[in-house]
């Protein structure tokens, strides 16, 4: 599925594909309120029978990122689900 041009949560617009991996796809996006660049990481759905384990791992990684606060670590700006796929938006 092509997510380019879609708006997430009314806050972020997906602009272009940045990287496609086996676990998720990374896009460059724009924060609509201020025009800042963001990264949007969307979990792939074309996963094998390990899908539930991958979802748990993805959510666990996001939870760890949210709990960290350091100038050298990217901040999680938003997370959620769209079209039955998990996503995370970072700075």
Short mmCIF file of N, CA and C in Angstrom, two decimals, residues 11-15 27-40 75 77 89-91:
data_model
loop_
_atom_site.label_atom_id
_atom_site.label_comp_id
_atom_site.label_asym_id
_atom_site.label_seq_id
_atom_site.Cartn_x
_atom_site.Cartn_y
_atom_site.Cartn_z
N UNK A 11 -2.16 15.48 11.94
CA UNK A 11 -0.98 16.23 12.37
C UNK A 11 0.22 16.11 11.43
N UNK A 12 0.33 14.98 10.74
CA UNK A 12 1.53 14.69 9.96
C UNK A 12 1.14 14.21 8.56
N UNK A 13 1.85 14.69 7.55
CA UNK A 13 1.62 14.24 6.18
C UNK A 13 2.84 13.45 5.72
N UNK A 14 2.61 12.29 5.17
CA UNK A 14 3.70 11.45 4.65
C UNK A 14 4.10 12.00 3.28
N UNK A 15 5.39 12.32 3.13
CA UNK A 15 5.89 12.96 1.92
C UNK A 15 6.59 12.02 0.95
N UNK A 27 9.28 6.47 6.24
CA UNK A 27 8.93 7.58 5.36
C UNK A 27 9.40 8.89 5.98
N UNK A 28 9.62 9.88 5.12
CA UNK A 28 9.84 11.25 5.58
C UNK A 28 8.49 11.93 5.54
N UNK A 29 8.19 12.66 6.61
CA UNK A 29 6.92 13.36 6.69
C UNK A 29 7.10 14.80 7.14
N UNK A 30 6.00 15.50 7.19
CA UNK A 30 5.97 16.91 7.61
C UNK A 30 4.95 17.07 8.72
N UNK A 31 5.34 17.78 9.78
CA UNK A 31 4.40 18.14 10.83
C UNK A 31 3.59 19.32 10.31
N UNK A 32 2.28 19.16 10.21
CA UNK A 32 1.44 20.17 9.57
C UNK A 32 1.39 21.48 10.32
N UNK A 33 1.47 21.46 11.65
CA UNK A 33 1.34 22.69 12.42
C UNK A 33 2.57 23.59 12.33
N UNK A 34 3.76 23.01 12.15
CA UNK A 34 4.96 23.83 12.13
C UNK A 34 5.86 23.63 10.94
N UNK A 35 5.58 22.62 10.13
CA UNK A 35 6.38 22.35 8.95
C UNK A 35 7.67 21.60 9.21
N UNK A 36 7.86 21.11 10.44
CA UNK A 36 9.08 20.36 10.78
C UNK A 36 9.08 19.00 10.08
N UNK A 37 10.28 18.54 9.73
CA UNK A 37 10.43 17.20 9.16
C UNK A 37 10.29 16.16 10.27
N UNK A 38 9.64 15.07 9.96
CA UNK A 38 9.50 13.96 10.90
C UNK A 38 9.77 12.66 10.15
N UNK A 39 10.01 11.59 10.91
CA UNK A 39 10.13 10.25 10.35
C UNK A 39 8.90 9.47 10.75
N UNK A 40 8.36 8.73 9.81
CA UNK A 40 7.19 7.89 10.06
C UNK A 40 7.58 6.45 9.75
N UNK A 75 13.03 11.78 19.82
CA UNK A 75 11.78 11.75 20.59
C UNK A 75 10.66 11.12 19.77
N UNK A 77 7.02 11.35 18.78
CA UNK A 77 6.02 12.41 18.73
C UNK A 77 4.60 11.86 18.75
N UNK A 89 5.76 8.01 14.91
CA UNK A 89 6.29 9.24 14.32
C UNK A 89 7.37 9.76 15.27
N UNK A 90 8.55 10.02 14.73
CA UNK A 90 9.66 10.54 15.54
C UNK A 90 10.20 11.80 14.92
N UNK A 91 10.98 12.55 15.74
CA UNK A 91 11.58 13.77 15.22
C UNK A 91 12.70 13.47 14.27
#
